[in-house]
Coordinates of C-alpha atoms in Angstrom, one line a residue:
X237 CA -13.7 16.8 15.4
X238 CA -11.7 13.9 16.9
X239 CA -9.6 14.1 20.1
X240 CA -7.7 11.1 21.6
X241 CA -6.6 11.9 25.1
X242 CA -4.0 9.9 27.1
X243 CA -5.1 6.6 25.6
X244 CA -3.4 3.3 26.7
X245 CA -4.0 0.0 25.0
X246 CA -2.4 -3.4 25.8
X247 CA -3.0 -6.4 23.6
X248 CA -1.7 -9.9 24.5
X249 CA 0.5 -8.4 27.2
X250 CA 2.2 -6.0 24.8
X251 CA 1.6 -2.2 25.2
X252 CA 0.7 -0.6 21.8
X253 CA 0.0 2.9 23.2
X254 CA 0.6 4.6 26.5
X255 CA -0.8 8.0 27.3
X256 CA -1.1 8.6 23.5
X257 CA -2.7 11.8 22.1
X258 CA -4.1 12.6 18.7
X259 CA -6.2 15.5 17.3
X260 CA -7.9 15.6 13.9
X261 CA -9.6 18.9 12.9
X262 CA -12.4 19.4 10.4
X263 CA -11.2 18.9 6.9
X264 CA -7.7 17.8 7.9
X265 CA -5.9 15.1 5.9
X266 CA -4.1 12.6 8.2
X267 CA -2.0 9.5 7.7
X268 CA -1.3 6.9 10.4
X269 CA 2.0 5.1 9.9
X270 CA 4.1 2.5 11.7
X271 CA 5.5 -1.0 11.1
X272 CA 3.2 -4.0 10.8
X273 CA 1.8 -5.0 14.2
X274 CA 2.4 -1.5 15.7
X275 CA -1.3 -1.1 16.3
X276 CA -2.6 1.0 13.4
X277 CA -5.8 -1.1 12.8
X278 CA -6.3 -1.4 16.6
X279 CA -6.3 2.4 16.8
X280 CA -9.0 2.5 14.1
X281 CA -11.1 0.0 16.1
X282 CA -10.7 2.3 19.2
X283 CA -11.9 5.3 17.2
X284 CA -14.8 3.3 15.8
X285 CA -15.8 2.1 19.3
X286 CA -15.2 -1.6 18.3
X287 CA -12.7 -2.0 21.1
X288 CA -12.1 -0.2 24.4
X289 CA -8.9 1.3 25.7
X290 CA -7.4 0.4 29.0
X291 CA -7.4 4.1 29.9
X292 CA -7.9 7.5 28.3
X293 CA -10.7 8.6 26.0
X294 CA -11.8 9.0 22.4
X295 CA -13.9 12.1 21.9
X296 CA -15.8 12.8 18.7
X297 CA -18.0 15.8 17.8
X298 CA -21.6 14.9 18.4
X299 CA -22.6 16.0 14.9
X300 CA -19.8 14.3 13.0
X301 CA -20.6 11.3 10.9
X302 CA -17.8 8.7 10.5
X303 CA -17.4 6.4 7.5
X304 CA -14.9 3.5 7.5
X305 CA -13.5 1.3 4.7
X306 CA -12.0 -1.9 6.0
X307 CA -9.5 -4.0 4.1
X308 CA -12.0 -6.7 3.4
X309 CA -15.7 -6.6 2.5
X310 CA -18.3 -9.1 3.7
X311 CA -20.8 -11.0 1.7
X312 CA -22.7 -8.6 -0.6
X313 CA -25.8 -10.7 -0.7
X314 CA -28.2 -10.0 -3.6
X315 CA -27.4 -6.2 -3.8
X316 CA -26.3 -4.8 -7.2
X317 CA -23.2 -2.7 -7.5
X318 CA -25.2 0.4 -7.8
X319 CA -27.3 -0.4 -4.8
X320 CA -24.2 -0.8 -2.7
X321 CA -22.8 2.5 -3.9
X322 CA -26.0 4.3 -3.2
X323 CA -26.2 2.7 0.2
X324 CA -29.8 1.7 -0.2
X325 CA -31.8 0.4 2.7
X326 CA -34.2 -2.5 2.2
X327 CA -37.1 0.0 2.0
X328 CA -35.3 2.2 -0.6
X329 CA -34.4 -1.0 -2.6
X330 CA -38.0 -2.0 -2.7
X331 CA -39.1 1.5 -3.8
X332 CA -36.6 1.5 -6.7
X333 CA -37.8 -1.9 -7.8
X334 CA -41.5 -0.7 -7.9
X335 CA -40.5 2.5 -9.8
X336 CA -38.5 0.6 -12.4
X337 CA -41.3 -2.0 -12.9
X338 CA -43.9 0.8 -13.1
X339 CA -41.9 2.7 -15.6
X340 CA -41.3 -0.4 -17.8
X341 CA -45.0 -1.3 -17.7
X342 CA -46.2 2.3 -18.1
X343 CA -48.1 2.1 -14.8
X344 CA -47.0 5.3 -13.0
X345 CA -50.3 6.4 -11.5
X346 CA -50.8 3.6 -9.0
X347 CA -50.8 4.1 -5.2
X348 CA -47.8 1.7 -4.9
X349 CA -45.9 3.8 -7.5
X350 CA -46.6 7.1 -5.7
X351 CA -45.6 5.6 -2.3
X352 CA -42.4 4.3 -3.8
X353 CA -41.8 7.7 -5.4
X354 CA -42.2 9.4 -2.1
X355 CA -39.7 7.0 -0.4
X356 CA -37.3 7.6 -3.3
X357 CA -37.6 11.4 -3.0
X358 CA -37.2 11.4 0.8
X359 CA -33.9 9.5 0.3
X360 CA -32.7 12.2 -2.2
X361 CA -32.6 9.4 -4.7
X362 CA -32.4 11.5 -7.8
X363 CA -29.1 13.1 -6.6
X364 CA -27.6 9.9 -5.1
X365 CA -27.9 7.8 -8.3
X366 CA -26.1 10.1 -10.7
X367 CA -23.4 10.8 -8.1
X368 CA -22.9 7.0 -7.4
X369 CA -22.7 6.3 -11.2
X370 CA -20.0 9.0 -11.6
X371 CA -18.0 7.6 -8.7
X372 CA -18.3 4.0 -9.8
X373 CA -17.1 5.0 -13.3
X374 CA -14.1 6.8 -11.8
X375 CA -13.3 3.6 -9.9
X376 CA -13.3 1.6 -13.1
X377 CA -16.8 0.1 -13.4
X378 CA -18.3 -0.2 -16.8
X379 CA -21.9 1.1 -17.1
X380 CA -23.1 -2.5 -17.7
X381 CA -21.8 -3.5 -14.3
X382 CA -24.0 -1.1 -12.3
X383 CA -27.1 -3.3 -12.3
X384 CA -25.3 -6.6 -11.9
X385 CA -25.5 -8.5 -8.6
X386 CA -22.3 -7.7 -6.6
X387 CA -21.9 -11.4 -5.7
X388 CA -20.8 -12.0 -9.3
X389 CA -17.8 -9.8 -8.8
X390 CA -14.4 -10.5 -7.1
X391 CA -13.6 -9.3 -3.6
X392 CA -11.5 -6.4 -5.1
X393 CA -14.4 -5.1 -7.1
X394 CA -16.8 -5.4 -4.2
X395 CA -14.4 -3.3 -2.2
X396 CA -14.5 -0.6 -4.9
X397 CA -18.3 -0.6 -4.6
X398 CA -18.0 -0.1 -0.8
X399 CA -15.5 2.7 -1.4
X400 CA -17.9 4.3 -3.8
X401 CA -20.6 4.1 -1.1
X402 CA -18.5 6.0 1.3
X403 CA -17.7 8.7 -1.2
X404 CA -21.4 9.1 -2.0
X405 CA -22.2 9.4 1.7
X406 CA -19.4 12.0 2.3
X407 CA -19.0 11.4 6.0
X408 CA -17.3 14.1 8.0
X409 CA -14.5 11.8 9.0
X410 CA -13.5 9.3 6.3
X411 CA -11.4 6.5 7.6
X412 CA -9.6 4.4 5.0
X413 CA -7.5 1.2 5.8
X414 CA -5.3 0.5 2.7
X415 CA -7.7 2.0 0.2
X416 CA -5.4 1.4 -2.8
X417 CA -5.0 -2.3 -2.3
X418 CA -7.7 -3.3 -4.8
X419 CA -7.3 -0.5 -7.3
X420 CA -5.5 -0.5 -10.6
X421 CA -3.4 2.6 -11.6
X422 CA -6.3 4.4 -13.4
X423 CA -8.7 4.0 -10.5
X424 CA -6.0 4.9 -7.9
X425 CA -5.1 8.2 -9.6
X426 CA -8.7 9.0 -10.0
X427 CA -9.3 8.4 -6.3
X428 CA -6.3 10.6 -5.4
X429 CA -7.7 13.5 -7.4
X430 CA -11.2 13.0 -6.0
X431 CA -10.0 13.1 -2.5
X432 CA -8.1 16.3 -3.0
X433 CA -11.4 18.2 -3.0
X434 CA -13.2 15.9 -0.5
X435 CA -15.1 18.1 1.9
X436 CA -14.6 16.1 5.0
X437 CA -11.5 15.0 7.1
X438 CA -9.4 12.0 6.0
X439 CA -7.6 9.5 8.3
X440 CA -5.9 6.7 6.3
X441 CA -3.5 3.8 6.7
X442 CA -1.6 3.3 3.4
X443 CA 1.6 1.7 2.0
X444 CA 1.4 3.9 -1.1
X445 CA 3.9 6.7 -0.7
X446 CA 2.9 8.7 -3.8
X447 CA -0.7 8.4 -2.8
X448 CA -0.1 9.9 0.6
X449 CA 2.3 12.6 -0.7
X450 CA -0.5 13.9 -2.9
X451 CA -3.0 14.2 -0.1
X452 CA -1.7 14.2 3.4
X453 CA -0.9 17.3 5.5
X454 CA -0.3 15.6 8.9
X455 CA 1.3 12.2 9.7
X456 CA 1.0 10.4 13.0
X457 CA 3.5 7.7 13.7
X458 CA 3.1 5.0 16.3
X459 CA 6.6 5.1 17.9
X460 CA 7.7 3.8 21.2
X461 CA 4.1 3.5 22.4
X462 CA 3.3 7.1 21.6
X463 CA 1.5 8.8 18.7
X464 CA 4.1 11.3 17.3
X465 CA 2.7 14.1 15.1
X466 CA 4.6 15.5 12.0
X467 CA 3.4 18.3 9.8
X468 CA 3.5 17.8 6.1
X469 CA 3.2 14.8 3.7
X470 CA 4.9 11.5 3.9
X471 CA 8.2 12.6 2.4
X472 CA 8.4 15.5 4.8
X473 CA 7.6 13.1 7.6
X474 CA 10.6 10.9 6.7
X475 CA 12.9 13.9 6.8
X476 CA 11.5 15.1 10.1
X477 CA 11.7 11.6 11.6
X478 CA 15.4 11.3 10.8
X479 CA 16.1 14.7 12.4
X480 CA 14.0 13.7 15.5
X481 CA 16.0 10.4 15.8
X482 CA 19.3 12.3 15.6
X483 CA 18.1 14.7 18.3
X484 CA 17.1 11.7 20.5
X485 CA 20.5 10.1 20.0
X486 CA 22.2 13.4 21.0
X487 CA 20.0 13.8 24.0
X488 CA 20.7 10.2 25.0
X489 CA 24.4 10.6 24.6
X490 CA 24.5 13.8 26.6
X491 CA 22.6 12.2 29.4
X492 CA 24.9 9.2 29.4
X493 CA 27.9 11.5 29.6
X494 CA 26.3 13.3 32.6
X495 CA 25.5 10.0 34.3
X496 CA 29.0 8.7 33.7
X497 CA 30.4 12.0 35.1
X498 CA 28.4 11.8 38.3
X499 CA 29.1 8.1 38.7
X500 CA 32.8 8.7 38.2
X501 CA 32.7 11.3 41.1
X502 CA 30.9 8.8 43.3
X503 CA 33.3 6.0 42.6
X504 CA 36.3 8.2 43.0
X505 CA 35.4 9.8 46.4
X506 CA 33.2 7.1 47.9
X507 CA 35.8 6.2 50.5
X508 CA 36.9 9.8 51.2
X509 CA 35.3 11.0 54.5
X510 CA 35.6 14.7 53.7
X511 CA 33.6 14.1 50.5
X512 CA 30.9 12.1 52.0
X513 CA 28.2 14.8 51.8
X514 CA 29.1 15.6 48.2
X515 CA 29.0 11.9 47.3
X516 CA 25.6 11.4 49.0
X517 CA 24.4 14.5 47.1
X518 CA 25.6 13.0 43.8
X519 CA 23.9 9.6 44.7
X520 CA 20.6 11.4 45.2
X521 CA 21.1 13.4 42.0
X522 CA 21.7 10.2 40.1
X523 CA 18.5 8.6 41.5
X524 CA 16.4 11.6 40.4
X525 CA 17.5 11.5 36.8
X526 CA 14.8 10.2 34.6
X527 CA 16.7 7.8 32.3
X528 CA 16.1 8.3 28.6
X529 CA 15.6 5.0 26.7
X530 CA 18.2 4.2 24.1
X531 CA 16.7 5.4 20.8
X532 CA 15.6 2.7 18.4
X533 CA 17.0 3.3 15.0
X534 CA 14.3 3.7 12.4
X535 CA 13.9 0.6 10.2
X536 CA 15.9 1.2 7.0
X537 CA 16.2 -0.5 3.6
X538 CA 18.8 -3.3 3.7
X539 CA 21.4 -2.7 1.0
X540 CA 22.8 -5.8 -0.6
X541 CA 24.9 -6.4 -3.8
X542 CA 22.6 -8.8 -5.5
X543 CA 24.2 -11.0 -8.2
X544 CA 23.6 -9.9 -11.7
X545 CA 22.2 -12.2 -14.5
X546 CA 24.1 -13.4 -17.5
X547 CA 24.0 -11.0 -20.5
X548 CA 21.2 -11.6 -23.0
X549 CA 21.2 -11.0 -26.8
X550 CA 20.0 -7.6 -28.0
X551 CA 16.6 -9.0 -28.9
X552 CA 15.3 -10.5 -25.7
X553 CA 11.8 -11.5 -26.8
X554 CA 9.6 -10.8 -29.7
X555 CA 5.9 -11.2 -30.5
X556 CA 4.7 -11.2 -34.1
X557 CA 1.1 -11.1 -35.4
X558 CA -0.3 -12.4 -32.1
X559 CA -4.1 -13.1 -32.0
X560 CA -5.6 -13.7 -28.6
X561 CA -9.3 -14.0 -27.7
X562 CA -11.4 -15.3 -24.9
X563 CA -14.4 -16.8 -26.8
X564 CA -15.9 -14.0 -28.9
X565 CA -13.9 -11.3 -27.1
X566 CA -10.8 -10.4 -29.0
X567 CA -8.0 -9.0 -26.8
X568 CA -5.2 -8.7 -29.3
X569 CA -5.3 -8.9 -33.1
X570 CA -2.0 -8.9 -35.1
X571 CA 0.0 -7.8 -32.1
X572 CA 3.7 -7.0 -32.6
X573 CA 6.1 -6.2 -29.8
X574 CA 9.8 -6.4 -29.4
X575 CA 11.6 -6.2 -26.0
X576 CA 15.3 -5.4 -26.2
X577 CA 18.1 -5.8 -23.7
X578 CA 18.1 -3.2 -20.9
X579 CA 14.4 -2.2 -21.5
X580 CA 12.7 -1.0 -18.3
X581 CA 9.1 -1.0 -19.4
X582 CA 5.8 -0.4 -17.5
X583 CA 2.5 -1.5 -18.9
X584 CA -0.3 0.9 -18.3
X585 CA -3.9 1.1 -19.4
X586 CA -7.5 0.8 -18.3
X587 CA -8.7 -2.1 -16.2
X588 CA -9.4 -5.1 -18.6
X589 CA -7.3 -3.6 -21.4
X590 CA -5.1 -6.8 -21.5
X591 CA -2.0 -5.8 -19.5
X592 CA -1.8 -9.1 -17.5
X593 CA -2.8 -11.0 -20.6
X594 CA 0.2 -9.5 -22.5
X595 CA 2.6 -10.3 -19.6
X596 CA 1.4 -13.9 -19.5
X597 CA 1.9 -14.3 -23.3
X598 CA 5.4 -12.9 -23.0
X599 CA 6.0 -15.3 -20.1
X600 CA 4.7 -18.3 -22.1
X601 CA 2.0 -18.9 -19.5
X602 CA -0.9 -18.3 -21.9
X603 CA -1.6 -19.8 -25.3
X604 CA -2.8 -17.7 -28.2
X605 CA -4.7 -18.6 -31.4
X606 CA -2.1 -17.5 -33.9
X607 CA 1.2 -15.6 -34.2
X608 CA 4.8 -16.2 -33.1
X609 CA 6.5 -15.8 -29.8
X610 CA 10.3 -15.8 -30.1
X611 CA 12.6 -15.8 -27.1
X612 CA 16.2 -14.7 -27.6
X613 CA 18.8 -17.4 -27.6
X614 CA 20.3 -16.4 -24.3
X615 CA 17.1 -15.2 -22.7
X616 CA 16.6 -16.6 -19.2
X617 CA 13.0 -15.6 -18.3
X618 CA 11.4 -15.2 -14.9
X619 CA 7.7 -14.5 -14.3
X620 CA 6.4 -13.1 -11.1
X621 CA 2.6 -12.9 -10.5
X622 CA 0.8 -12.2 -7.3
X623 CA -1.4 -15.2 -8.1
X624 CA 1.4 -17.6 -8.9
X625 CA 4.6 -18.5 -7.0
X626 CA 7.6 -20.4 -8.1
X627 CA 7.9 -24.1 -7.3
X628 CA 9.0 -24.3 -3.8
X629 CA 10.1 -27.2 -1.6
X630 CA 7.2 -27.4 0.9
X631 CA 9.4 -29.1 3.4
X632 CA 12.0 -26.3 3.4
X633 CA 11.9 -23.4 5.9
X634 CA 11.9 -19.9 4.5
X635 CA 15.6 -19.5 5.3
X636 CA 16.5 -22.8 3.7
X637 CA 14.5 -22.0 0.5
X638 CA 16.4 -18.7 0.1
X639 CA 19.8 -20.2 1.0
X640 CA 19.3 -23.0 -1.6
X641 CA 19.1 -20.5 -4.5
X642 CA 21.5 -17.8 -3.3
X643 CA 24.8 -19.3 -4.3
X644 CA 27.4 -18.4 -1.7
X645 CA 25.1 -16.1 0.3
X646 CA 25.8 -16.0 4.0
X647 CA 23.1 -16.8 6.5
X648 CA 23.2 -13.3 8.0
X649 CA 22.7 -11.8 4.5
X650 CA 19.8 -14.1 3.8
X651 CA 18.2 -13.1 7.2
X652 CA 18.7 -9.4 6.4
X653 CA 17.1 -9.6 3.0
X654 CA 14.2 -11.6 4.4
X655 CA 13.8 -9.0 7.1
X656 CA 13.4 -6.3 4.5
X657 CA 10.5 -8.3 3.1
X658 CA 8.7 -8.8 6.4
X659 CA 10.2 -12.2 7.4
X660 CA 11.5 -11.4 10.8
X661 CA 13.1 -13.4 13.7
X662 CA 11.2 -16.8 14.0
X663 CA 9.4 -16.2 10.6
X664 CA 12.5 -17.4 8.8
X665 CA 12.0 -20.9 10.4
X666 CA 8.4 -21.3 9.1
X667 CA 7.9 -24.2 6.7
X668 CA 6.9 -23.3 3.2
X669 CA 3.7 -25.4 3.6
X670 CA 2.3 -23.2 6.3
X671 CA 2.9 -19.8 4.6
X672 CA 0.0 -17.7 3.5
X673 CA -0.5 -16.6 -0.1
X674 CA 1.0 -13.2 0.6
X675 CA 4.0 -14.7 2.4
X676 CA 4.7 -17.1 -0.5
X677 CA 4.4 -14.1 -2.9
X678 CA 7.0 -12.2 -0.8
X679 CA 9.3 -15.2 -0.6
X680 CA 9.0 -15.6 -4.4
X681 CA 10.2 -12.0 -4.8
X682 CA 13.2 -12.6 -2.6
X683 CA 14.1 -15.7 -4.6
X684 CA 14.1 -13.6 -7.8
X685 CA 16.4 -11.0 -6.3
X686 CA 19.0 -13.4 -5.0
X687 CA 19.1 -15.4 -8.3
X688 CA 17.7 -13.1 -11.0
X689 CA 16.9 -14.1 -14.6
X690 CA 18.0 -11.7 -17.4
X691 CA 14.3 -11.0 -18.3
X692 CA 12.1 -10.3 -15.4
X693 CA 8.3 -10.0 -16.0
X694 CA 6.4 -8.7 -12.9
X695 CA 2.7 -8.3 -12.3
X696 CA 2.0 -6.0 -9.3
X697 CA 5.1 -6.9 -7.4
X698 CA 4.4 -4.4 -4.5
X699 CA 1.2 -6.2 -3.4
X700 CA 1.6 -7.6 0.2
X701 CA 4.6 -5.2 0.9
X702 CA 4.9 -2.3 3.3
X703 CA 6.6 0.9 2.4
X704 CA 10.1 -0.1 3.5
X705 CA 9.8 -3.4 1.7
X706 CA 8.7 -1.6 -1.5
X707 CA 11.7 0.6 -1.2
X708 CA 13.9 -2.5 -0.7
X709 CA 12.5 -4.0 -3.9
X710 CA 12.9 -0.7 -5.7
X711 CA 16.5 -0.3 -4.8
X712 CA 17.3 -3.9 -5.8
X713 CA 15.6 -3.4 -9.2
X714 CA 17.4 -0.1 -9.7
X715 CA 20.7 -2.0 -9.7
X716 CA 19.3 -4.9 -11.7
X717 CA 21.2 -5.1 -15.0
X718 CA 18.7 -7.3 -16.9
X719 CA 15.5 -6.5 -18.8
X720 CA 12.4 -5.5 -16.8
X721 CA 8.7 -5.4 -17.9
X722 CA 6.2 -4.8 -15.2
X723 CA 2.7 -3.8 -14.2
X724 CA 2.1 -1.7 -11.0
X725 CA -0.4 0.7 -9.5
X726 CA 2.3 2.2 -7.2
X727 CA 3.2 5.6 -8.9
X728 CA 6.3 6.1 -6.8
X729 CA 7.5 2.6 -7.8
X730 CA 6.8 3.3 -11.5
X731 CA 8.4 6.8 -11.5
X732 CA 11.6 5.4 -10.1
X733 CA 11.9 2.4 -12.4
X734 CA 10.2 2.9 -15.8
X735 CA 12.2 4.2 -18.7
X736 CA 9.6 3.2 -21.3
X737 CA 5.8 3.3 -21.0
X738 CA 3.6 1.0 -23.1
X739 CA 0.0 2.1 -23.1
X740 CA -2.6 -0.6 -23.8
X741 CA -6.2 0.1 -24.8
X742 CA -8.6 -1.9 -26.9
X743 CA -5.8 -4.1 -28.1
X744 CA -3.7 -1.2 -29.4
X745 CA -0.2 -0.6 -28.1
X746 CA 1.3 2.9 -27.9
X747 CA 4.9 3.1 -26.9
X748 CA 6.3 6.1 -25.2
X749 CA 10.1 6.4 -25.0
X750 CA 10.1 7.7 -21.5
X751 CA 8.9 7.1 -17.9
X752 CA 5.5 7.8 -16.4
X753 CA 5.7 11.6 -16.3
X754 CA 6.9 11.6 -19.9
X755 CA 3.9 9.5 -20.8
X756 CA 1.5 11.9 -19.0
X757 CA 3.0 14.8 -20.9
X758 CA 3.2 13.3 -24.4
X759 CA -0.2 11.6 -24.2
X760 CA -1.8 14.9 -23.2
X761 CA -2.8 13.5 -19.8
X762 CA -1.9 15.0 -16.4
X763 CA -2.9 14.7 -12.8
X764 CA -5.6 17.3 -13.1
X765 CA -7.4 14.9 -15.4
X766 CA -6.9 11.9 -13.1
X767 CA -10.2 10.3 -14.1
X768 CA -8.8 9.3 -17.4
X769 CA -5.2 8.6 -16.5
X770 CA -4.3 5.0 -16.9

């Protein structure tokens, strides 16, 4: 279906690929991985024909249809959510309007109505609309949203509509660039289940390890300007990559020993006349050796003994009879919740169920109409939200900001921690005032880790992180001795941290005394029913 042959691409004087090869067969599930800036998105552009390579070729089957989901969507204009999902043309949109108006007025026997009906039938409209509605529902849209103008929705919801459009279209090659970024947990698991039976081939870039493990059968890594193929899912790739690195290290060491042995002979007998021919032969032998580059060690999670917070009371925080509403919409009525020392609780539930609202109430960030919020006497609370960062000194550099709250932390330790969260080399000298929202979010995470409170409330902490950074955060929180309440759509992250699951739906809290898999089992949900998993 897709063959990349000997492709070379240089950007800004830096070679991303040199003589790189890739093959994707019909129906194959492939992930493209590599560190930020390695060239993953550039390779997507080459495949789509949006950029040209310096040399080599990209060959696609003449009959294959390619669909692409970018990380950001453009202005939706006046289209409704359903129209985006169906992928209507202007002609089909007009036909749908005529049909609906004719049905509403009872005028279904006019030439205009019949012409619109013919256009609708030619576009296979009767099959497209039910399919689009089913997919939109799976991705979290309420039925009332289908006919709403897309420009009334946030960028994340518009991205979901465009994802639905691709799934309705069913291209032969579906290319997804970070498809889970804008999904909540329920929509993510639904998508994973849906893609398991997708009839076409998949090529994706993702930072969600569990998502890839459930789908992928081939991994291509951008490594040392090549595309290296690994058979299996992401976890299998990690194991194979480590073995490959060890083999490269051994091959490099063996070659260095051989080079040293030859060089030693040359140096020893260079001045011996009777050995001149042998010395000259060794010199030529040395010149012919194709030197192996020193293997670059795969980026690993930096391990650091983070300081632990002071011990809290047994009752860390308690909510009693909380009533919270937005206008006429009641979110919680007579809500009771107690968080105790050492709890590691994940909040799960459908989109709009009130997970973030509950976290904000716990954090003291959101007022409520009635009830009591009681923080324990020794509770030191920290709230992390992807839409809110701690107060930072705008004049500080990234490094100065971390050093100022890390106690006796050494500079090399601070640099290593920042490196794990994608602040590398000169990035640590950036002023806070010039950081993007995502960079401030990551920096806020680092500040929590180097000086943690004893109650940590986190709303989607893995947003803006790559897989290694997520693993660094995960390892830090595993050793955290305080109390943790969090929301996440990263199943790998949840499975490794949550010891209690709190399901939220229609203002009702159901507590499960176990992690994510325990919750699935006890609630009667499982991955085979992903459309309703929250």
